[in-house]
JSON list of C-alpha atoms in Angstrom, two decimals:
[
{"chain": "A", "resi": 1, "resn": "HIS", "atom": "CA", "xyz": [12.17, 19.00, 4.61]},
{"chain": "A", "resi": 2, "resn": "ASP", "atom": "CA", "xyz": [14.97, 16.50, 4.29]},
{"chain": "A", "resi": 3, "resn": "LEU", "atom": "CA", "xyz": [14.72, 13.23, 2.46]},
{"chain": "A", "resi": 4, "resn": "CYS", "atom": "CA", "xyz": [15.32, 10.25, 4.70]},
{"chain": "A", "resi": 5, "resn": "CYS", "atom": "CA", "xyz": [15.52, 6.50, 4.45]},
{"chain": "A", "resi": 6, "resn": "ALA", "atom": "CA", "xyz": [13.57, 4.68, 7.16]},
{"chain": "A", "resi": 7, "resn": "ASP", "atom": "CA", "xyz": [11.94, 1.44, 8.19]},
{"chain": "A", "resi": 8, "resn": "ALA", "atom": "CA", "xyz": [8.24, 1.58, 7.25]},
{"chain": "A", "resi": 9, "resn": "CYS", "atom": "CA", "xyz": [7.41, -0.11, 10.56]},
{"chain": "A", "resi": 10, "resn": "ARG", "atom": "CA", "xyz": [9.20, 2.62, 12.56]},
{"chain": "A", "resi": 11, "resn": "LEU", "atom": "CA", "xyz": [9.01, 5.96, 10.79]},
{"chain": "A", "resi": 12, "resn": "PRO", "atom": "CA", "xyz": [11.22, 8.70, 12.27]},
{"chain": "A", "resi": 13, "resn": "PHE", "atom": "CA", "xyz": [8.37, 11.20, 12.61]},
{"chain": "A", "resi": 14, "resn": "ALA", "atom": "CA", "xyz": [6.43, 12.34, 15.64]},
{"chain": "A", "resi": 15, "resn": "GLU", "atom": "CA", "xyz": [2.82, 11.30, 16.07]},
{"chain": "A", "resi": 16, "resn": "ALA", "atom": "CA", "xyz": [0.24, 13.22, 14.00]},
{"chain": "A", "resi": 17, "resn": "THR", "atom": "CA", "xyz": [2.76, 15.40, 12.14]},
{"chain": "A", "resi": 18, "resn": "VAL", "atom": "CA", "xyz": [2.39, 14.33, 8.50]},
{"chain": "A", "resi": 19, "resn": "ASP", "atom": "CA", "xyz": [-0.19, 15.88, 6.14]},
{"chain": "A", "resi": 20, "resn": "VAL", "atom": "CA", "xyz": [0.15, 13.44, 3.23]},
{"chain": "A", "resi": 21, "resn": "LEU", "atom": "CA", "xyz": [1.91, 10.10, 3.07]},
{"chain": "A", "resi": 22, "resn": "PHE", "atom": "CA", "xyz": [2.67, 8.65, -0.37]},
{"chain": "A", "resi": 23, "resn": "ASN", "atom": "CA", "xyz": [3.22, 4.92, -0.67]},
{"chain": "A", "resi": 24, "resn": "PHE", "atom": "CA", "xyz": [4.00, 3.70, -4.17]},
{"chain": "A", "resi": 25, "resn": "TYR", "atom": "CA", "xyz": [4.53, 0.02, -4.95]},
{"chain": "A", "resi": 26, "resn": "MET", "atom": "CA", "xyz": [5.74, -0.91, -1.50]},
{"chain": "A", "resi": 27, "resn": "LEU", "atom": "CA", "xyz": [2.91, -2.61, 0.41]},
{"chain": "A", "resi": 28, "resn": "ASP", "atom": "CA", "xyz": [2.85, -5.53, -2.04]},
{"chain": "A", "resi": 29, "resn": "LEU", "atom": "CA", "xyz": [6.46, -6.29, -1.05]},
{"chain": "A", "resi": 30, "resn": "PHE", "atom": "CA", "xyz": [5.50, -7.05, 2.57]},
{"chain": "A", "resi": 31, "resn": "PRO", "atom": "CA", "xyz": [4.10, -10.33, 3.83]},
{"chain": "A", "resi": 32, "resn": "GLU", "atom": "CA", "xyz": [0.35, -9.83, 4.31]},
{"chain": "A", "resi": 33, "resn": "SER", "atom": "CA", "xyz": [0.75, -10.32, 8.07]},
{"chain": "A", "resi": 34, "resn": "GLU", "atom": "CA", "xyz": [3.04, -7.26, 8.27]},
{"chain": "A", "resi": 35, "resn": "ILE", "atom": "CA", "xyz": [0.87, -4.85, 6.27]},
{"chain": "A", "resi": 36, "resn": "PRO", "atom": "CA", "xyz": [-1.30, -3.89, 9.28]},
{"chain": "A", "resi": 37, "resn": "VAL", "atom": "CA", "xyz": [1.91, -3.04, 11.20]},
{"chain": "A", "resi": 38, "resn": "VAL", "atom": "CA", "xyz": [2.94, -0.68, 8.40]},
{"chain": "A", "resi": 39, "resn": "THR", "atom": "CA", "xyz": [-0.49, 0.91, 8.01]},
{"chain": "A", "resi": 40, "resn": "GLU", "atom": "CA", "xyz": [-0.70, 1.41, 11.77]},
{"chain": "A", "resi": 41, "resn": "GLU", "atom": "CA", "xyz": [2.58, 3.30, 11.59]},
{"chain": "A", "resi": 42, "resn": "PHE", "atom": "CA", "xyz": [1.13, 5.39, 8.75]},
{"chain": "A", "resi": 43, "resn": "ARG", "atom": "CA", "xyz": [-1.88, 6.10, 10.97]},
{"chain": "A", "resi": 44, "resn": "ARG", "atom": "CA", "xyz": [0.41, 7.10, 13.84]},
{"chain": "A", "resi": 45, "resn": "VAL", "atom": "CA", "xyz": [2.33, 9.74, 11.89]},
{"chain": "A", "resi": 46, "resn": "LEU", "atom": "CA", "xyz": [-0.58, 11.17, 9.89]},
{"chain": "A", "resi": 47, "resn": "LYS", "atom": "CA", "xyz": [-2.45, 14.16, 11.26]},
{"chain": "A", "resi": 48, "resn": "PRO", "atom": "CA", "xyz": [-6.16, 13.51, 11.97]},
{"chain": "A", "resi": 49, "resn": "SER", "atom": "CA", "xyz": [-6.92, 15.26, 8.67]},
{"chain": "A", "resi": 50, "resn": "GLY", "atom": "CA", "xyz": [-4.01, 13.54, 6.89]},
{"chain": "A", "resi": 51, "resn": "ARG", "atom": "CA", "xyz": [-4.26, 11.52, 3.70]},
{"chain": "A", "resi": 52, "resn": "LEU", "atom": "CA", "xyz": [-2.64, 8.30, 2.61]},
{"chain": "A", "resi": 53, "resn": "ILE", "atom": "CA", "xyz": [-2.10, 7.92, -1.13]},
{"chain": "A", "resi": 54, "resn": "VAL", "atom": "CA", "xyz": [-1.27, 4.39, -2.22]},
{"chain": "A", "resi": 55, "resn": "LEU", "atom": "CA", "xyz": [-0.34, 3.10, -5.65]},
{"chain": "A", "resi": 56, "resn": "ASN", "atom": "CA", "xyz": [0.06, -0.65, -5.88]},
{"chain": "A", "resi": 57, "resn": "MET", "atom": "CA", "xyz": [0.01, -3.50, -8.32]},
{"chain": "A", "resi": 58, "resn": "ALA", "atom": "CA", "xyz": [-3.53, -4.56, -9.21]},
{"chain": "A", "resi": 59, "resn": "ALA", "atom": "CA", "xyz": [-4.71, -7.91, -10.49]},
{"chain": "A", "resi": 60, "resn": "GLN", "atom": "CA", "xyz": [-3.78, -8.17, -14.15]},
{"chain": "A", "resi": 61, "resn": "ALA", "atom": "CA", "xyz": [-5.49, -9.81, -17.11]},
{"chain": "A", "resi": 62, "resn": "ARG", "atom": "CA", "xyz": [-6.27, -13.42, -16.20]},
{"chain": "A", "resi": 63, "resn": "ILE", "atom": "CA", "xyz": [-3.47, -15.19, -18.11]},
{"chain": "A", "resi": 64, "resn": "PHE", "atom": "CA", "xyz": [-0.89, -12.53, -17.28]},
{"chain": "A", "resi": 65, "resn": "ASN", "atom": "CA", "xyz": [-1.88, -12.71, -13.60]},
{"chain": "A", "resi": 66, "resn": "ALA", "atom": "CA", "xyz": [-1.60, -16.52, -13.61]},
{"chain": "A", "resi": 67, "resn": "ILE", "atom": "CA", "xyz": [1.88, -16.38, -15.14]},
{"chain": "A", "resi": 68, "resn": "TRP", "atom": "CA", "xyz": [2.96, -13.59, -12.77]},
{"chain": "A", "resi": 69, "resn": "MET", "atom": "CA", "xyz": [1.78, -15.49, -9.70]},
{"chain": "A", "resi": 70, "resn": "TRP", "atom": "CA", "xyz": [3.38, -18.71, -10.93]},
{"chain": "A", "resi": 71, "resn": "ILE", "atom": "CA", "xyz": [6.72, -16.92, -11.22]},
{"chain": "A", "resi": 72, "resn": "TYR", "atom": "CA", "xyz": [6.17, -15.08, -7.90]},
{"chain": "A", "resi": 73, "resn": "GLY", "atom": "CA", "xyz": [5.51, -18.42, -6.16]},
{"chain": "A", "resi": 74, "resn": "ARG", "atom": "CA", "xyz": [8.80, -19.87, -7.41]},
{"chain": "A", "resi": 75, "resn": "VAL", "atom": "CA", "xyz": [11.26, -16.99, -7.85]},
{"chain": "A", "resi": 76, "resn": "PRO", "atom": "CA", "xyz": [9.77, -13.77, -6.39]},
{"chain": "A", "resi": 77, "resn": "LEU", "atom": "CA", "xyz": [12.82, -11.72, -7.35]},
{"chain": "A", "resi": 78, "resn": "MET", "atom": "CA", "xyz": [12.09, -12.32, -11.05]},
{"chain": "A", "resi": 79, "resn": "VAL", "atom": "CA", "xyz": [8.98, -10.15, -10.65]},
{"chain": "A", "resi": 80, "resn": "GLY", "atom": "CA", "xyz": [10.59, -7.68, -8.27]},
{"chain": "A", "resi": 81, "resn": "GLY", "atom": "CA", "xyz": [9.00, -9.37, -5.25]},
{"chain": "A", "resi": 82, "resn": "CYS", "atom": "CA", "xyz": [5.67, -7.73, -6.18]},
{"chain": "A", "resi": 83, "resn": "ARG", "atom": "CA", "xyz": [2.26, -9.32, -6.37]},
{"chain": "A", "resi": 84, "resn": "PRO", "atom": "CA", "xyz": [-1.27, -7.94, -6.63]},
{"chain": "A", "resi": 85, "resn": "LEU", "atom": "CA", "xyz": [-3.05, -7.32, -3.34]},
{"chain": "A", "resi": 86, "resn": "PRO", "atom": "CA", "xyz": [-6.52, -5.91, -2.58]},
{"chain": "A", "resi": 87, "resn": "VAL", "atom": "CA", "xyz": [-5.01, -2.97, -0.68]},
{"chain": "A", "resi": 88, "resn": "GLY", "atom": "CA", "xyz": [-8.23, -0.91, -0.76]},
{"chain": "A", "resi": 89, "resn": "ILE", "atom": "CA", "xyz": [-10.15, -3.73, 0.90]},
{"chain": "A", "resi": 90, "resn": "MET", "atom": "CA", "xyz": [-7.33, -4.27, 3.39]},
{"chain": "A", "resi": 91, "resn": "LEU", "atom": "CA", "xyz": [-7.23, -0.58, 4.34]},
{"chain": "A", "resi": 92, "resn": "ALA", "atom": "CA", "xyz": [-11.02, -0.36, 4.73]},
{"chain": "A", "resi": 93, "resn": "ALA", "atom": "CA", "xyz": [-10.99, -3.46, 6.96]},
{"chain": "A", "resi": 94, "resn": "ASP", "atom": "CA", "xyz": [-8.25, -1.81, 9.02]},
{"chain": "A", "resi": 95, "resn": "GLY", "atom": "CA", "xyz": [-10.34, 1.27, 9.78]},
{"chain": "A", "resi": 96, "resn": "TRP", "atom": "CA", "xyz": [-9.30, 3.61, 6.95]},
{"chain": "A", "resi": 97, "resn": "ARG", "atom": "CA", "xyz": [-11.92, 5.64, 5.11]},
{"chain": "A", "resi": 98, "resn": "ILE", "atom": "CA", "xyz": [-11.40, 5.17, 1.37]},
{"chain": "A", "resi": 99, "resn": "GLU", "atom": "CA", "xyz": [-12.04, 8.52, -0.34]},
{"chain": "A", "resi": 100, "resn": "SER", "atom": "CA", "xyz": [-11.31, 7.32, -3.84]},
{"chain": "A", "resi": 101, "resn": "GLN", "atom": "CA", "xyz": [-10.05, 4.26, -5.62]},
{"chain": "A", "resi": 102, "resn": "GLU", "atom": "CA", "xyz": [-9.43, 3.84, -9.30]},
{"chain": "A", "resi": 103, "resn": "GLN", "atom": "CA", "xyz": [-7.55, 1.49, -11.52]},
{"chain": "A", "resi": 104, "resn": "ILE", "atom": "CA", "xyz": [-5.06, 2.92, -13.95]},
{"chain": "A", "resi": 105, "resn": "SER", "atom": "CA", "xyz": [-3.21, 1.17, -16.75]},
{"chain": "A", "resi": 106, "resn": "GLN", "atom": "CA", "xyz": [0.26, 1.93, -18.05]},
{"chain": "A", "resi": 107, "resn": "TRP", "atom": "CA", "xyz": [1.10, -0.02, -21.20]},
{"chain": "A", "resi": 108, "resn": "GLY", "atom": "CA", "xyz": [-1.42, -2.65, -20.08]},
{"chain": "A", "resi": 109, "resn": "PHE", "atom": "CA", "xyz": [0.03, -2.99, -16.55]},
{"chain": "A", "resi": 110, "resn": "ARG", "atom": "CA", "xyz": [-2.76, -2.31, -14.05]},
{"chain": "A", "resi": 111, "resn": "SER", "atom": "CA", "xyz": [-2.31, -0.44, -10.79]},
{"chain": "A", "resi": 112, "resn": "ASP", "atom": "CA", "xyz": [-4.75, 0.61, -8.07]},
{"chain": "A", "resi": 113, "resn": "LEU", "atom": "CA", "xyz": [-4.62, 4.23, -6.94]},
{"chain": "A", "resi": 114, "resn": "ILE", "atom": "CA", "xyz": [-6.19, 4.69, -3.51]},
{"chain": "A", "resi": 115, "resn": "VAL", "atom": "CA", "xyz": [-6.70, 7.83, -1.43]},
{"chain": "A", "resi": 116, "resn": "ALA", "atom": "CA", "xyz": [-7.59, 7.10, 2.21]},
{"chain": "A", "resi": 117, "resn": "ARG", "atom": "CA", "xyz": [-7.94, 9.06, 5.42]},
{"chain": "A", "resi": 118, "resn": "VAL", "atom": "CA", "xyz": [-7.45, 8.10, 9.01]},
{"chain": "A", "resi": 119, "resn": "GLN", "atom": "CA", "xyz": [-10.85, 7.14, 10.35]},
{"chain": "A", "resi": 120, "resn": "SER", "atom": "CA", "xyz": [-9.81, 6.09, 13.82]},
{"chain": "A", "resi": 121, "resn": "ARG", "atom": "CA", "xyz": [-6.61, 6.48, 15.82]},
{"chain": "A", "resi": 122, "resn": "THR", "atom": "CA", "xyz": [-6.38, 2.80, 16.73]},
{"chain": "A", "resi": 123, "resn": "ARG", "atom": "CA", "xyz": [-6.57, -0.27, 14.56]},
{"chain": "A", "resi": 124, "resn": "ARG", "atom": "CA", "xyz": [-9.80, -2.14, 14.37]},
{"chain": "A", "resi": 125, "resn": "PRO", "atom": "CA", "xyz": [-9.69, -5.85, 15.28]}
]
């Protein structure tokens, strides 16, 4: 398959054609109001048996998190536009079945690794 660059809100794939969709450190770049639009697009392109694998920034140690969020609130680009989000909770609330979720740490930087499956073809309210 070819590598392509695309808008996460309008993926250039037919409905129910993707087996596995990897999303690494991207959802935390979107405004929270747009995340359901992106995850709905993921749901659209994934096969009924398809899996979504998400790696995203987790909440950090208390003081580090406070400093990070202070910087994010003033100059988001200084922290790459990233901030911790409860993506597992957000996906579950949006009708995804969470198969596994674990927190990993790389040099003290925490990330959440989530594996989810499509539970329903349409978003839950």
